[in-house]
PDB file of C-alpha atoms in Angstrom:
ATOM      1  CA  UNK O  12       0.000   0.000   0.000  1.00 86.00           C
ATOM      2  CA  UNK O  13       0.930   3.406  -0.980  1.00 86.00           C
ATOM      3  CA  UNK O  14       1.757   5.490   2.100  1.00 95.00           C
ATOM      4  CA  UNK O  15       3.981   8.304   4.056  1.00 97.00           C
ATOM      5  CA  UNK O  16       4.818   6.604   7.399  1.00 97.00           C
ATOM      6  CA  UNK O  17       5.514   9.033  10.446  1.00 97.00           C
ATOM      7  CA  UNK O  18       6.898   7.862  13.865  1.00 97.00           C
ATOM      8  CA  UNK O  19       6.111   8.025  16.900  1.00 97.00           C
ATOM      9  CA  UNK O  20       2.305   9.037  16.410  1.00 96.00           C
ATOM     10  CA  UNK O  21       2.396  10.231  20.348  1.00 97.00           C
ATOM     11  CA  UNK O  22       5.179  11.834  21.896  1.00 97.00           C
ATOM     12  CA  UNK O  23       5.923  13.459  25.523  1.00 97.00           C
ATOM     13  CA  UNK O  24       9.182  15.269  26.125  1.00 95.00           C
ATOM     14  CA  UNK O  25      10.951  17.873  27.966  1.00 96.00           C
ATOM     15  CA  UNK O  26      12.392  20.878  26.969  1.00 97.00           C
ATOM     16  CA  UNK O  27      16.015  20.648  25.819  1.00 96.00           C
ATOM     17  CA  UNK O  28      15.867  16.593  24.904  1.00 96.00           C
ATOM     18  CA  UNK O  29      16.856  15.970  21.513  1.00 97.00           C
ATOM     19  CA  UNK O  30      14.176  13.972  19.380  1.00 97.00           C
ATOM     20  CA  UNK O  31      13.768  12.668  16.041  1.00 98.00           C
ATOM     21  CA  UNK O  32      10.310  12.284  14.355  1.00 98.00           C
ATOM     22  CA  UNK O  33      10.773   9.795  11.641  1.00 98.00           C
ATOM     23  CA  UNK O  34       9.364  10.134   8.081  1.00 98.00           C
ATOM     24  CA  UNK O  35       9.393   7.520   5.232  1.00 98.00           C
ATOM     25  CA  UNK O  36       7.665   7.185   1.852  1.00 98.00           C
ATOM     26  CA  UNK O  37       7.782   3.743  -0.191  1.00 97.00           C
ATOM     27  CA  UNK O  38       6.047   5.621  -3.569  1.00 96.00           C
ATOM     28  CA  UNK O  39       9.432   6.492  -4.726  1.00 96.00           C
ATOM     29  CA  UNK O  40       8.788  10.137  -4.404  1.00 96.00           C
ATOM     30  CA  UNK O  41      11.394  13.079  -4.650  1.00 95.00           C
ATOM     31  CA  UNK O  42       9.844  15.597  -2.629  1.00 95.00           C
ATOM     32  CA  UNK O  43       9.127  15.784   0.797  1.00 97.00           C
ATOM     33  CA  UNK O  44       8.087  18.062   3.284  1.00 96.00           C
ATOM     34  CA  UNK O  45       7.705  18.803   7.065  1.00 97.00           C
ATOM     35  CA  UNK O  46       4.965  20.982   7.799  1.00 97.00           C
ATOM     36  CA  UNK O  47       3.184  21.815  11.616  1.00 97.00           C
ATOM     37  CA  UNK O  48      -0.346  22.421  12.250  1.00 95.00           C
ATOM     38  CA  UNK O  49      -1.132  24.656  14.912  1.00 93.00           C
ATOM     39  CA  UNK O  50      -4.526  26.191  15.796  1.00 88.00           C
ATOM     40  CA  UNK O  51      -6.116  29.603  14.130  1.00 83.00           C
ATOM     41  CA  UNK O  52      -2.494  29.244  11.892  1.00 86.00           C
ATOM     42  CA  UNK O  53      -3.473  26.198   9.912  1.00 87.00           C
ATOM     43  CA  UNK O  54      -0.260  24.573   8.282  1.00 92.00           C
ATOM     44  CA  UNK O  55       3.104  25.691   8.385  1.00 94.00           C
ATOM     45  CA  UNK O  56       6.050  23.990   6.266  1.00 94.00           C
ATOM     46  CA  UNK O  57       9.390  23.262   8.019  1.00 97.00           C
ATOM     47  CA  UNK O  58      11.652  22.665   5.684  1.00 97.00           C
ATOM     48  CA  UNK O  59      11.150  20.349   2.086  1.00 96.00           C
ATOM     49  CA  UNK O  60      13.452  18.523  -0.185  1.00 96.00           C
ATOM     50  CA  UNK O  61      13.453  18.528  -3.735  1.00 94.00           C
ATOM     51  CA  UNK O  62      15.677  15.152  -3.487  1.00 94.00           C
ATOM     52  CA  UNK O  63      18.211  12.997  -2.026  1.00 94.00           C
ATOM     53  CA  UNK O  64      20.513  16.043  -0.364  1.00 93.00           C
ATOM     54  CA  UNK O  65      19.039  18.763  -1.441  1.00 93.00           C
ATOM     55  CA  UNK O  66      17.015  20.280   1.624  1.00 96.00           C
ATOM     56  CA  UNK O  67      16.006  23.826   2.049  1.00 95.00           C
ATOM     57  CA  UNK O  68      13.741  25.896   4.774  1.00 95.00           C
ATOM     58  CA  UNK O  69      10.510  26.593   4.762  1.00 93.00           C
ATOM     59  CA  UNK O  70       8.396  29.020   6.367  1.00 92.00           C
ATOM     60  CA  UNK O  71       9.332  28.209  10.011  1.00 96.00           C
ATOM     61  CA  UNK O  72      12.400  26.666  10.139  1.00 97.00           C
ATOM     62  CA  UNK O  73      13.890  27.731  13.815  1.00 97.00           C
ATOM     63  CA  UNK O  74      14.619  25.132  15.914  1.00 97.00           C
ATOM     64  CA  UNK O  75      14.259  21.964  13.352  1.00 98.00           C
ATOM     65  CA  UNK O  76      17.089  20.259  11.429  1.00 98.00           C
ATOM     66  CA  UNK O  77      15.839  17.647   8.843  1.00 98.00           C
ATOM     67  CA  UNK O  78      18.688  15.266   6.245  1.00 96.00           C
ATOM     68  CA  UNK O  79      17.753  13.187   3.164  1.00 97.00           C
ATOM     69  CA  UNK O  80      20.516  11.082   3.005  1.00 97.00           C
ATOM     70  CA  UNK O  81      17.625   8.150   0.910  1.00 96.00           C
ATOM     71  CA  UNK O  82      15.110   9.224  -1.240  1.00 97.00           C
ATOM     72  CA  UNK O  83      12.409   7.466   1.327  1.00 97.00           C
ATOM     73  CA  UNK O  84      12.990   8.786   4.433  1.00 98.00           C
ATOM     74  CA  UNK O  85      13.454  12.498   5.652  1.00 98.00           C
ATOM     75  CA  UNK O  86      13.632  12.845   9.273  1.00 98.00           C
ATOM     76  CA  UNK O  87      12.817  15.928  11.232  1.00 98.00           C
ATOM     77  CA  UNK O  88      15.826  16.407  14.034  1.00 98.00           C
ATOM     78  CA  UNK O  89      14.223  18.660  17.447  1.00 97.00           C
ATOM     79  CA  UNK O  90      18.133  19.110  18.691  1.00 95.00           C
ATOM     80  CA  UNK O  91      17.166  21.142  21.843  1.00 97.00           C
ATOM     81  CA  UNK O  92      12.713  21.047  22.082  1.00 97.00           C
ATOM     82  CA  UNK O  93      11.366  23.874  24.072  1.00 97.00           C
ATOM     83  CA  UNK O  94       7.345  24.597  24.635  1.00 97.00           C
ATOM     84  CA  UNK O  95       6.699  26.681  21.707  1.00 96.00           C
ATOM     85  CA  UNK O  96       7.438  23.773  19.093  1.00 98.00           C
ATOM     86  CA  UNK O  97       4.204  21.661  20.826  1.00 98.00           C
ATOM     87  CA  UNK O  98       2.419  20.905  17.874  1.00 97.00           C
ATOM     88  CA  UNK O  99       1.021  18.507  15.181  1.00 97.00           C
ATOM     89  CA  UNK O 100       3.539  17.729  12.697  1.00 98.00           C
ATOM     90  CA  UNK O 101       3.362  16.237   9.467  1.00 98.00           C
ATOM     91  CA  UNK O 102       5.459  14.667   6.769  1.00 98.00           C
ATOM     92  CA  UNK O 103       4.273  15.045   3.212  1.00 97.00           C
ATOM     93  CA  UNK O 104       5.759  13.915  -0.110  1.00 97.00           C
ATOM     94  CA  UNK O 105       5.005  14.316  -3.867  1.00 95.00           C
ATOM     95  CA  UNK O 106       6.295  12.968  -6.717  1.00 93.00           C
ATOM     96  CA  UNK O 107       8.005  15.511  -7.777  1.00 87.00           C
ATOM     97  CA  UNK O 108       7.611  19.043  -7.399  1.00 84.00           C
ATOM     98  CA  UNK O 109       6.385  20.793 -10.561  1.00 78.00           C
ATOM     99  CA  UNK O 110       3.658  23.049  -9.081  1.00 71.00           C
ATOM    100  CA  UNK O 111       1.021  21.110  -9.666  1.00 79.00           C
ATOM    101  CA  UNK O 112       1.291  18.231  -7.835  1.00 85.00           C
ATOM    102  CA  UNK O 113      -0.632  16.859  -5.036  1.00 91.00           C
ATOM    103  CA  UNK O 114       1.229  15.992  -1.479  1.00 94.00           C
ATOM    104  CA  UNK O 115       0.594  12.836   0.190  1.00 96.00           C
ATOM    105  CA  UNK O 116       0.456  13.257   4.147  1.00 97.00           C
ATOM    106  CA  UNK O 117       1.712  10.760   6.832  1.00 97.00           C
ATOM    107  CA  UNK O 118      -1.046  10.023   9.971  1.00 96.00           C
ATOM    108  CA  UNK O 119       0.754  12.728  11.720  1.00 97.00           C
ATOM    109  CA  UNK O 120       2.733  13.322  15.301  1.00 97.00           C
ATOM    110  CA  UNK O 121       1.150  15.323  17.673  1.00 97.00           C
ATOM    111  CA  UNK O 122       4.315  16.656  19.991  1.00 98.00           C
ATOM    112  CA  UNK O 123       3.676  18.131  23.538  1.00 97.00           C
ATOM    113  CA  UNK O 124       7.609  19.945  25.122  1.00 97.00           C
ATOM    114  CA  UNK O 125       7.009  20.031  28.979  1.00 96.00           C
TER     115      UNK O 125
ATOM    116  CA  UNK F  12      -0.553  36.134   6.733  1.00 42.00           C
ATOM    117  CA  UNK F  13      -1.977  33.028   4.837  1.00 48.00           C
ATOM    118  CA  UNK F  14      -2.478  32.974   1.342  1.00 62.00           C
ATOM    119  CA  UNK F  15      -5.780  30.902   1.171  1.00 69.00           C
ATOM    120  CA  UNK F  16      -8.298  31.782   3.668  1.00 81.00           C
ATOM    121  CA  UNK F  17     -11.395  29.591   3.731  1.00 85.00           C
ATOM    122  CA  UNK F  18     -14.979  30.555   4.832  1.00 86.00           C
ATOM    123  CA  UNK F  19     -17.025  29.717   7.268  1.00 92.00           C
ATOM    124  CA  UNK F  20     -14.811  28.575   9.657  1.00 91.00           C
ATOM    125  CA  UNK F  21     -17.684  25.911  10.782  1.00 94.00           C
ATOM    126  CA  UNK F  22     -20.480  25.098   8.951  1.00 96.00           C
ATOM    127  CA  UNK F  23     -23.185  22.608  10.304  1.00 97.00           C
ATOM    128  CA  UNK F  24     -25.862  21.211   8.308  1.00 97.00           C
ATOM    129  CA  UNK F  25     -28.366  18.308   8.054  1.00 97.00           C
ATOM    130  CA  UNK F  26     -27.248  15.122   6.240  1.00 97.00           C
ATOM    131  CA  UNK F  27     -28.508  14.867   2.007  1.00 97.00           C
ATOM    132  CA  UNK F  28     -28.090  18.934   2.307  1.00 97.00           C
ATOM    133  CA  UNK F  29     -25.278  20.028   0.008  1.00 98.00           C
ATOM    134  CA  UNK F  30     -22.446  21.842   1.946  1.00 97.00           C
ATOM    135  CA  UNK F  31     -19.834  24.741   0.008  1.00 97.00           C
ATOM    136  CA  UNK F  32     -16.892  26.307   1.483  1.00 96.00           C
ATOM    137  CA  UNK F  33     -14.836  29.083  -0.263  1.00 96.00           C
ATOM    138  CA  UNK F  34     -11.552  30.112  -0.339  1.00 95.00           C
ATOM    139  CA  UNK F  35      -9.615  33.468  -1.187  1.00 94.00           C
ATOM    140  CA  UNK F  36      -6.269  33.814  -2.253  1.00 92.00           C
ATOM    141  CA  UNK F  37      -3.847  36.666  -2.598  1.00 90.00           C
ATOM    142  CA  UNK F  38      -1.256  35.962  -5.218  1.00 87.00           C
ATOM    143  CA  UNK F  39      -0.952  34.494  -8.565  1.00 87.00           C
ATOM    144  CA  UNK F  40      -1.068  30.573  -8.840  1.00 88.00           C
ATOM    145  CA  UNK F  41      -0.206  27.581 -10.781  1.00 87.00           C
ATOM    146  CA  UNK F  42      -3.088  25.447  -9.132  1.00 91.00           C
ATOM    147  CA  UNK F  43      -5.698  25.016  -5.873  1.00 94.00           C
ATOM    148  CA  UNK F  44      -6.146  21.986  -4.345  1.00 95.00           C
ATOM    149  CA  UNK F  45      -8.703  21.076  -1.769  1.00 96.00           C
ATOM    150  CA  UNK F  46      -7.913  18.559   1.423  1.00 97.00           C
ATOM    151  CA  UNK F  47     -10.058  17.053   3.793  1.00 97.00           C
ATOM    152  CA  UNK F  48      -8.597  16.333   7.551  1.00 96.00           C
ATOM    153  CA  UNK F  49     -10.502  13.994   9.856  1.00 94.00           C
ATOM    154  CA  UNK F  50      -9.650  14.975  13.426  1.00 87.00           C
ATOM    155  CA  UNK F  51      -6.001  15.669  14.457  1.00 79.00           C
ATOM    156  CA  UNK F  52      -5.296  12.842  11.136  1.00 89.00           C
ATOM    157  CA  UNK F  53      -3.469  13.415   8.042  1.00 91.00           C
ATOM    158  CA  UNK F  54      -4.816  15.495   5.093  1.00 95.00           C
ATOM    159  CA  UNK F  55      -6.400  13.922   2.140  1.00 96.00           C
ATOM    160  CA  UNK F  56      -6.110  15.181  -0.904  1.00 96.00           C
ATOM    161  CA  UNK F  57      -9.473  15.479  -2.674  1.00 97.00           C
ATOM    162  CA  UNK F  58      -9.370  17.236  -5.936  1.00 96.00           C
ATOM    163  CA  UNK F  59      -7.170  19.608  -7.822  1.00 95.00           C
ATOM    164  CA  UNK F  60      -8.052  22.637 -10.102  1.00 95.00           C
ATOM    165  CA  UNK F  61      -5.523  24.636 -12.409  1.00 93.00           C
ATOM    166  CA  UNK F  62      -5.238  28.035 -12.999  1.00 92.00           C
ATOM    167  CA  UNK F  63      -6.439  27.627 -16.682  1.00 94.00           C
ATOM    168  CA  UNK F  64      -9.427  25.396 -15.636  1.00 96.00           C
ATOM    169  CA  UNK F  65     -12.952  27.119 -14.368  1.00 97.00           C
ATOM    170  CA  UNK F  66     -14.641  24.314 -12.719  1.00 98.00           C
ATOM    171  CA  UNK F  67     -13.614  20.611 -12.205  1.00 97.00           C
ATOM    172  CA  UNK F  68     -16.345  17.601 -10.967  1.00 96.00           C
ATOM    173  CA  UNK F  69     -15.736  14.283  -9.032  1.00 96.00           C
ATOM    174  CA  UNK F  70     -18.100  12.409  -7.354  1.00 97.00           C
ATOM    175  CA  UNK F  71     -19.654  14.544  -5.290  1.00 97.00           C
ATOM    176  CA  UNK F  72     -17.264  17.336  -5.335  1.00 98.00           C
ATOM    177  CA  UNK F  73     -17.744  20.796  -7.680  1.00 98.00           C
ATOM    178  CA  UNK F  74     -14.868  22.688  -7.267  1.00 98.00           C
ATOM    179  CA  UNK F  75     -15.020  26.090  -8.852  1.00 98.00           C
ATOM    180  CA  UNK F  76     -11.954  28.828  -9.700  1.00 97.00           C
ATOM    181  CA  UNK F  77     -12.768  32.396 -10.483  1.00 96.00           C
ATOM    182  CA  UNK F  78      -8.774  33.735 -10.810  1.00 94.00           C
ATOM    183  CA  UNK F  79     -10.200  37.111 -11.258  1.00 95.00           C
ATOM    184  CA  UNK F  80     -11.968  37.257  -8.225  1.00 95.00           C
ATOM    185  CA  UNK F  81      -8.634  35.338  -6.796  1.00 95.00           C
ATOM    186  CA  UNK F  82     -11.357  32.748  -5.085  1.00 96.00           C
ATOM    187  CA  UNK F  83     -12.393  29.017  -5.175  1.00 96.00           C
ATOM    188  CA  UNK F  84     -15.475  27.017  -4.067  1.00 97.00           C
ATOM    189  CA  UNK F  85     -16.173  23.256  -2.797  1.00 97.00           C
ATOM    190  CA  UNK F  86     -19.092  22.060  -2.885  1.00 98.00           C
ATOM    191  CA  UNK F  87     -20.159  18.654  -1.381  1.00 98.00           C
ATOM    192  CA  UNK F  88     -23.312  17.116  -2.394  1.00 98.00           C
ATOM    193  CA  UNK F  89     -25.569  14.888  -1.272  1.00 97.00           C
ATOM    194  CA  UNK F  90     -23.751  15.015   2.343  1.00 97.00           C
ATOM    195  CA  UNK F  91     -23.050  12.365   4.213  1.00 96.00           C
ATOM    196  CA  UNK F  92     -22.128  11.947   7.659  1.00 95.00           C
ATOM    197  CA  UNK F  93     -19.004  10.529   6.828  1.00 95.00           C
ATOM    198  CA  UNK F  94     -18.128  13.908   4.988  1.00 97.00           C
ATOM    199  CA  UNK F  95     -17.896  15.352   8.672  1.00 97.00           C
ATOM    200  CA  UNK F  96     -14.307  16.248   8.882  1.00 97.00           C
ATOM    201  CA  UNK F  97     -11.632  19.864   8.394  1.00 96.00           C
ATOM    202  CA  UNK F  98     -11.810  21.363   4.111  1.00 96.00           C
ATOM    203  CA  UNK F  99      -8.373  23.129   3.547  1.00 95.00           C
ATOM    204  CA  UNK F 100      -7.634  24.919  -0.194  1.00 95.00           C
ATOM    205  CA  UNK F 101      -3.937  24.995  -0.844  1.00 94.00           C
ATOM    206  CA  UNK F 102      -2.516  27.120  -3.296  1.00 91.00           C
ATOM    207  CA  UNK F 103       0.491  25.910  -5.563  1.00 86.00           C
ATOM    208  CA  UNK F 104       2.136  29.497  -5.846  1.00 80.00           C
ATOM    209  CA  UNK F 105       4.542  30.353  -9.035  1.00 77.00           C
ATOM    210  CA  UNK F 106       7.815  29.865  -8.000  1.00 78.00           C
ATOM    211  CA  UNK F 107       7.415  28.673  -4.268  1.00 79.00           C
ATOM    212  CA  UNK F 108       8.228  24.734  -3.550  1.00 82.00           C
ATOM    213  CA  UNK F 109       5.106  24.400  -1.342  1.00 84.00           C
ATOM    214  CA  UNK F 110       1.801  24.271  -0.963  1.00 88.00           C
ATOM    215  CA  UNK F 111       0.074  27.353   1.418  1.00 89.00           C
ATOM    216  CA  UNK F 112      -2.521  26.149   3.652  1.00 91.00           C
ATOM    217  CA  UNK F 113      -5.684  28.298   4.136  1.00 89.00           C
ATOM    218  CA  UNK F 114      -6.943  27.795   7.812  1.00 90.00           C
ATOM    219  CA  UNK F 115      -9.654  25.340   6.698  1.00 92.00           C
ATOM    220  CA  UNK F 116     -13.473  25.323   7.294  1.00 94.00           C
ATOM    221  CA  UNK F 117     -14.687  22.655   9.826  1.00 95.00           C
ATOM    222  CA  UNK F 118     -17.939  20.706   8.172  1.00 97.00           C
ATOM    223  CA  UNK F 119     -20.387  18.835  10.735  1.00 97.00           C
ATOM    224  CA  UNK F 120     -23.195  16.538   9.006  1.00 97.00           C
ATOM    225  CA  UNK F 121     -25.964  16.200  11.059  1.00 95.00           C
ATOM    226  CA  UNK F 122     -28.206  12.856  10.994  1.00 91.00           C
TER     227      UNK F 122
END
């Protein structure tokens, strides 16, 4: 089955402990993208990839690191969490990017920094 | 600010009623695509219109684009209760690697 697979779907931390939300594809797609919902601001993107190693920011890209060292996964790296990055976050990926393609979304990992 | 801005915010109505939602954009696109969210899950994409296209059908989805007017409607037929669930437009903007997210328009079907 075609699908964007996002790990941990849950996740409880505490400010300043590193975490990695996990992102993976298996459609063979070349662009991916982090993006966090927040209420009364609707989606946000993170940072995106056009393909393997080639990663650039988005609109709100303080705090996150991502790498796309394979085409199907593209990680999202909290090195130091603090409160303001609780959130919903999701991975997305498209075949390509032309403009007019549509984004496939993961289930999503809703992140709470104590 | 957001590029796509949908309205209502919430609409409620009675199941077999037809439900539309609109959206308003600011700058020039390649495309608008529509998404539907069930609670706190991924986005779905629904439908896609481009910016040389005036109205696009499937299933029980119109979508229309008036570029002039820098706007976009949904409309849902026939609704179901299933269809409860968050509408976002996205706008594929010239020369931007991303899709803009309006705020989206929460839909309720009522038995």
């Amino acid at each position: 089955e075609a699908q964007v697979t996002q790990n941990p779907r849950y996740l409880i931390t505490v400010t300043g402990k590193k975490l990695t939300v996990t992102c993976s594809q298996n459609m063979n797609h070349e662009y991916m993208s982090w993006y966090r919902q927040d209420p009364g601001l609707g989606l946000r993107q993170i940072y995106y990839s056009m393909n393997v190693e080639v990663t650039d920011k988005g609109d709100v890209p303080e705090g996150y690191k991502v790498s796309r060292k394979e085409k199907r996964n593209f990680p999202l790296i909290l090195e130091s969490p603090s409160p303001n990055q609780t959130s919903l976050y999701f991975c997305a990926s498209s075949l390509s990017w032309t403009g007019t393609e549509k984004l496939f979304f993961g289930s999503g990992t809703q992140l709470s920094v104590l | 600010s957001q590029q796509g801005e949908e309205d209502p915010q919430a609409l409620s109505i009675q199941e077999g009623e037809n439900a539309t939602m609109n959206c308003s954009y600011k700058t020039s696109i390649n495309n608008l695509q529509w998404y539907r969210q069930n609670s706190g899950r991924g986005l779905v994409h629904l439908i896609l219109i481009r910016s040389n296209e005036r109205e696009k059908h499937s299933g029980r989805l119109r979508v229309t684009l008036d570029t002039s007017k820098k706007s976009s409607s949904l409309l849902i037929t026939a609704s179901r209760a299933a269809d409860t669930a968050s509408y976002f437009c996205a706008t594929g903007i010239q020369g931007a690697q991303k899709l803009v997210f309006g705020q989206g328009t929460r839909l309720t079907i009522n038995p």
